[in-house]
Amino acid sequence: MSAPDRSLPVAVFDSGVGGLTVLHECLVSLPHEDFLYLGDTARFPYGDRASAQLAEFARELSGILLDRGAKLLVVACNSATAAALPALRDELERVVPVVAVVGPESRLAASATANGKVGLIATPATVNSGAYAAALAQAAPQAELHAVASAELAPLIQEGGDVDHRTLACVEGACRPLKQARVDTVILGCTHYPLVRPVLQRELGRQVTIVSSGEAIAAEVGARLDEAGLSNDEDRRGDYRFLATGDPDQFRRIGTRFLQLPIGEVEHVEVATAGPGRRAA
């Protein structure tokens, strides 16, 4: 199959607006590239869904983006990556390069830890998948992963309000076992979490290194585009566009806080109904 046109955008999808933290880093690092972002806000949150259902969602969202034209696909959702990345790569890498979270953060954490004790805060679906445990074991076989599952933190952040006592209590509860384990590095295993990074840092302490996906993904996207000969000319100014499966106005209102850049028109796209498959946290 012929290589994609380098003038096409980089496509990004996430369960909601959390992946905009990844998109922000991509826009800063690769300002000459175009991006198309799809937020599956109608079916958010993903964190307590069954793995098979998440894989179906990932295939559907990938298909929507590739039908519109894309030269590289970024899976910015940790839960979807944990459930579907091997299958997506098997099915799509002959068409476009596929970049995802989990691996890049695990490699960063492996290089950052001094005592070999790495913490992870993520959704139940991500923790239960074992994806981070496998990725960290590959990057640092002697390291210990201490994982904490939180079903509540991402939805609280997605609400878009001020940080309140509920958020503080949720962060404190998630960090408590990590502090007891004396981790020196913590992976933020959900793209929503960078929005409360100062709260997490305060709770964990200044001595703990926090690793998130944005910068690592941006670097990998740039490298993969260069390897494939798909990079745009660096003297151009890139554009970015948005699709949402839920309410476009709500996406724009909440998403601006995550992206930290203006969000213009948001196009609504239809997806299959949520269907069965929710799993208790």
XYZ file of C-alpha atoms in Angstrom:
281
model
C 0.000 0.000 0.000
C 1.355 3.436 -0.901
C 2.652 5.772 1.793
C 0.295 8.501 3.070
C 0.520 12.032 1.687
C 2.733 14.143 3.979
C 0.280 17.062 3.650
C -2.355 15.072 5.566
C -2.894 15.762 9.278
C -1.743 13.734 12.256
C -4.888 12.170 13.758
C -5.361 11.910 17.524
C -8.160 10.281 19.512
C -9.032 10.034 23.185
C -11.983 9.079 25.365
C -12.709 12.752 26.029
C -10.769 15.982 26.374
C -7.823 14.550 28.332
C -5.869 13.821 25.165
C -5.751 17.558 24.532
C -2.848 17.641 26.999
C -0.997 15.412 24.520
C -2.144 17.512 21.578
C -0.860 20.647 23.333
C 2.660 19.233 23.491
C 2.454 18.136 19.856
C 1.346 21.618 18.766
C 4.228 23.197 20.691
C 6.853 20.727 19.464
C 5.564 20.343 15.891
C 4.004 23.703 14.979
C 4.425 23.003 11.249
C 2.140 19.941 11.320
C -1.653 19.776 10.992
C -3.670 17.823 13.571
C -7.175 16.351 13.671
C -8.446 15.462 17.154
C -11.443 13.232 17.966
C -12.821 13.161 21.506
C -15.262 10.358 22.314
C -17.078 12.474 24.889
C -20.417 10.695 24.327
C -18.969 7.479 25.801
C -16.635 8.950 28.427
C -15.360 7.620 30.818
C -13.511 4.586 29.490
C -11.844 3.644 32.772
C -14.401 1.087 33.973
C -15.286 -0.500 30.620
C -14.436 -4.016 29.529
C -11.314 -4.522 27.419
C -13.214 -5.982 24.449
C -15.518 -2.979 24.298
C -12.591 -0.551 24.450
C -10.991 -2.363 21.533
C -14.216 -1.927 19.538
C -14.291 1.784 20.348
C -10.648 2.205 19.333
C -11.248 0.535 15.970
C -14.315 2.677 15.319
C -12.588 5.961 16.186
C -9.511 5.029 14.156
C -11.742 4.293 11.171
C -13.477 7.668 11.415
C -10.158 9.498 11.437
C -8.530 7.462 8.673
C -11.598 7.900 6.457
C -11.016 11.648 6.694
C -7.354 11.263 5.810
C -4.389 10.971 8.175
C -0.668 10.272 7.843
C -0.123 9.059 11.424
C -2.457 7.929 14.211
C -1.959 8.830 17.876
C -3.877 6.819 20.467
C -3.886 9.359 23.291
C -6.152 7.340 25.583
C -4.380 5.129 28.116
C -7.342 2.768 28.590
C -7.776 2.303 24.830
C -4.030 1.817 24.367
C -3.935 -0.853 27.058
C -6.888 -2.690 25.510
C -6.296 -2.304 21.794
C -2.779 -1.242 20.803
C -1.438 -4.618 19.578
C -4.562 -5.186 17.459
C -4.509 -1.637 16.072
C -0.869 -1.950 15.085
C -1.499 -5.301 13.420
C -4.428 -3.885 11.460
C -3.263 -0.345 10.677
C 0.522 -0.092 10.552
C 0.490 -1.145 6.899
C -1.590 2.005 6.298
C -0.205 4.583 8.772
C 2.294 4.650 11.634
C 0.596 4.244 15.038
C 1.928 6.013 18.148
C 0.400 5.495 21.592
C 0.798 6.248 25.257
C 2.093 3.691 27.839
C 5.425 2.816 26.166
C 6.918 6.324 26.021
C 6.080 7.143 29.665
C 7.382 3.789 30.856
C 10.715 4.412 29.135
C 10.920 7.888 30.678
C 10.131 6.492 34.128
C 12.762 3.786 33.721
C 15.407 6.416 33.007
C 14.196 8.718 35.799
C 13.989 6.342 38.777
C 16.968 6.094 41.103
C 15.659 3.551 43.592
C 13.793 1.349 41.097
C 10.395 1.986 42.717
C 7.949 3.423 40.185
C 4.367 4.423 40.928
C 1.429 4.479 38.537
C -1.914 6.232 38.887
C -4.397 5.188 36.207
C -7.958 4.060 35.556
C -9.021 0.555 36.595
C -9.090 -0.586 32.962
C -5.505 0.557 32.438
C -4.182 -0.925 35.677
C -6.003 -4.234 35.187
C -4.630 -4.609 31.664
C -1.060 -4.941 32.947
C 0.180 -2.828 30.021
C 2.346 -0.559 32.161
C 3.763 -3.481 34.125
C 4.824 -5.136 30.881
C 6.233 -1.920 29.386
C 8.208 -1.038 32.509
C 9.534 -4.591 32.805
C 10.837 -4.302 29.275
C 12.444 -0.903 29.881
C 13.766 -1.624 33.380
C 13.567 -5.323 34.343
C 14.681 -4.708 37.936
C 12.170 -1.937 38.648
C 9.091 -2.410 40.841
C 5.744 -1.017 39.684
C 3.291 0.093 42.361
C -0.040 0.710 40.617
C -3.065 2.546 42.018
C -6.411 2.402 40.199
C -8.699 5.435 40.392
C -12.140 5.374 38.793
C -13.023 8.828 40.123
C -10.153 11.178 39.296
C -10.564 11.476 35.512
C -14.338 12.184 35.678
C -13.740 14.827 38.351
C -11.183 16.561 36.117
C -13.400 16.204 33.033
C -16.138 18.184 34.801
C -13.978 21.224 34.188
C -14.661 23.023 37.463
C -12.242 24.322 40.052
C -10.149 21.912 42.076
C -12.245 21.246 45.173
C -12.272 19.031 48.263
C -13.402 16.013 46.194
C -10.380 16.282 43.927
C -8.021 16.808 46.847
C -9.431 13.776 48.664
C -9.167 11.646 45.525
C -5.535 12.667 44.944
C -4.653 12.072 48.593
C -6.168 8.584 48.476
C -4.334 7.687 45.262
C -0.983 8.960 46.515
C -1.111 7.364 49.972
C 0.003 3.846 48.918
C 2.661 5.309 46.622
C 4.155 7.289 49.488
C 4.064 4.188 51.678
C 5.947 2.286 48.952
C 8.560 5.096 48.823
C 8.410 5.456 45.059
C 10.673 8.115 43.569
C 8.924 8.321 40.181
C 5.210 8.336 39.357
C 3.640 7.787 35.951
C 0.426 9.681 35.261
C -1.385 6.914 33.412
C -4.288 9.029 32.200
C -4.142 12.093 29.951
C -6.512 13.985 32.278
C -4.095 13.929 35.188
C -1.652 16.650 34.031
C -4.429 19.166 34.806
C -3.948 18.422 38.513
C -0.203 17.855 38.365
C 0.535 20.630 40.920
C -1.866 18.959 43.373
C -0.222 15.577 42.790
C 3.283 17.034 43.151
C 2.376 18.717 46.423
C 0.941 15.474 47.789
C 3.845 13.288 46.607
C 6.602 15.747 47.518
C 9.216 17.605 45.513
C 11.587 14.637 45.578
C 9.257 12.512 43.415
C 9.570 12.794 39.630
C 6.251 12.886 37.788
C 6.141 11.489 34.247
C 3.303 12.226 31.813
C 2.744 11.355 28.196
C 2.661 14.693 26.368
C 6.328 15.447 25.757
C 7.216 11.800 25.167
C 4.440 11.382 22.593
C 5.361 14.613 20.782
C 8.959 13.438 20.458
C 7.877 10.026 19.173
C 5.452 11.548 16.650
C 8.202 13.752 15.261
C 10.632 10.839 15.029
C 8.120 8.537 13.329
C 7.192 11.203 10.773
C 10.859 11.774 9.972
C 11.517 8.036 9.651
C 8.606 7.650 7.242
C 9.468 10.771 5.227
C 6.107 12.304 6.174
C 7.192 15.489 7.967
C 5.819 18.767 6.683
C 8.095 21.673 5.770
C 9.172 23.439 8.950
C 8.610 26.916 7.523
C 4.826 26.459 7.365
C 2.256 27.097 10.095
C 0.154 24.086 10.990
C -3.573 23.965 11.723
C -5.661 21.935 14.165
C -9.292 20.810 13.995
C -11.677 19.004 16.321
C -14.352 16.326 16.225
C -16.479 15.216 19.189
C -19.004 12.432 19.624
C -20.816 14.384 22.363
C -21.930 18.002 22.662
C -19.575 20.280 20.666
C -20.182 23.314 22.886
C -19.333 21.361 26.018
C -16.199 20.002 24.339
C -15.107 23.528 23.430
C -15.809 24.923 26.890
C -14.016 22.199 28.837
C -11.374 21.455 26.227
C -9.931 24.978 26.139
C -8.693 24.439 29.699
C -6.890 21.253 28.657
C -5.451 22.526 25.375
C -4.422 25.957 26.699
C -5.008 27.268 23.184
C -8.150 28.507 21.403
C -10.628 25.904 20.167
C -12.706 27.039 17.218
C -15.424 25.033 15.523
C -16.028 21.521 16.839
C -17.762 19.108 14.469
C -20.128 16.516 15.917
C -19.715 12.945 14.661
C -21.979 9.970 15.299
C -20.719 6.691 16.736
C -22.331 3.411 17.689
C -24.284 3.401 20.931
C -22.379 2.619 24.121
C -24.032 -0.765 24.443
C -23.290 -3.275 27.202
C -19.897 -3.895 28.702
C -19.513 -1.471 31.590
C -17.515 -3.029 34.372
C -17.678 -2.003 37.974
C -14.589 -0.154 39.173
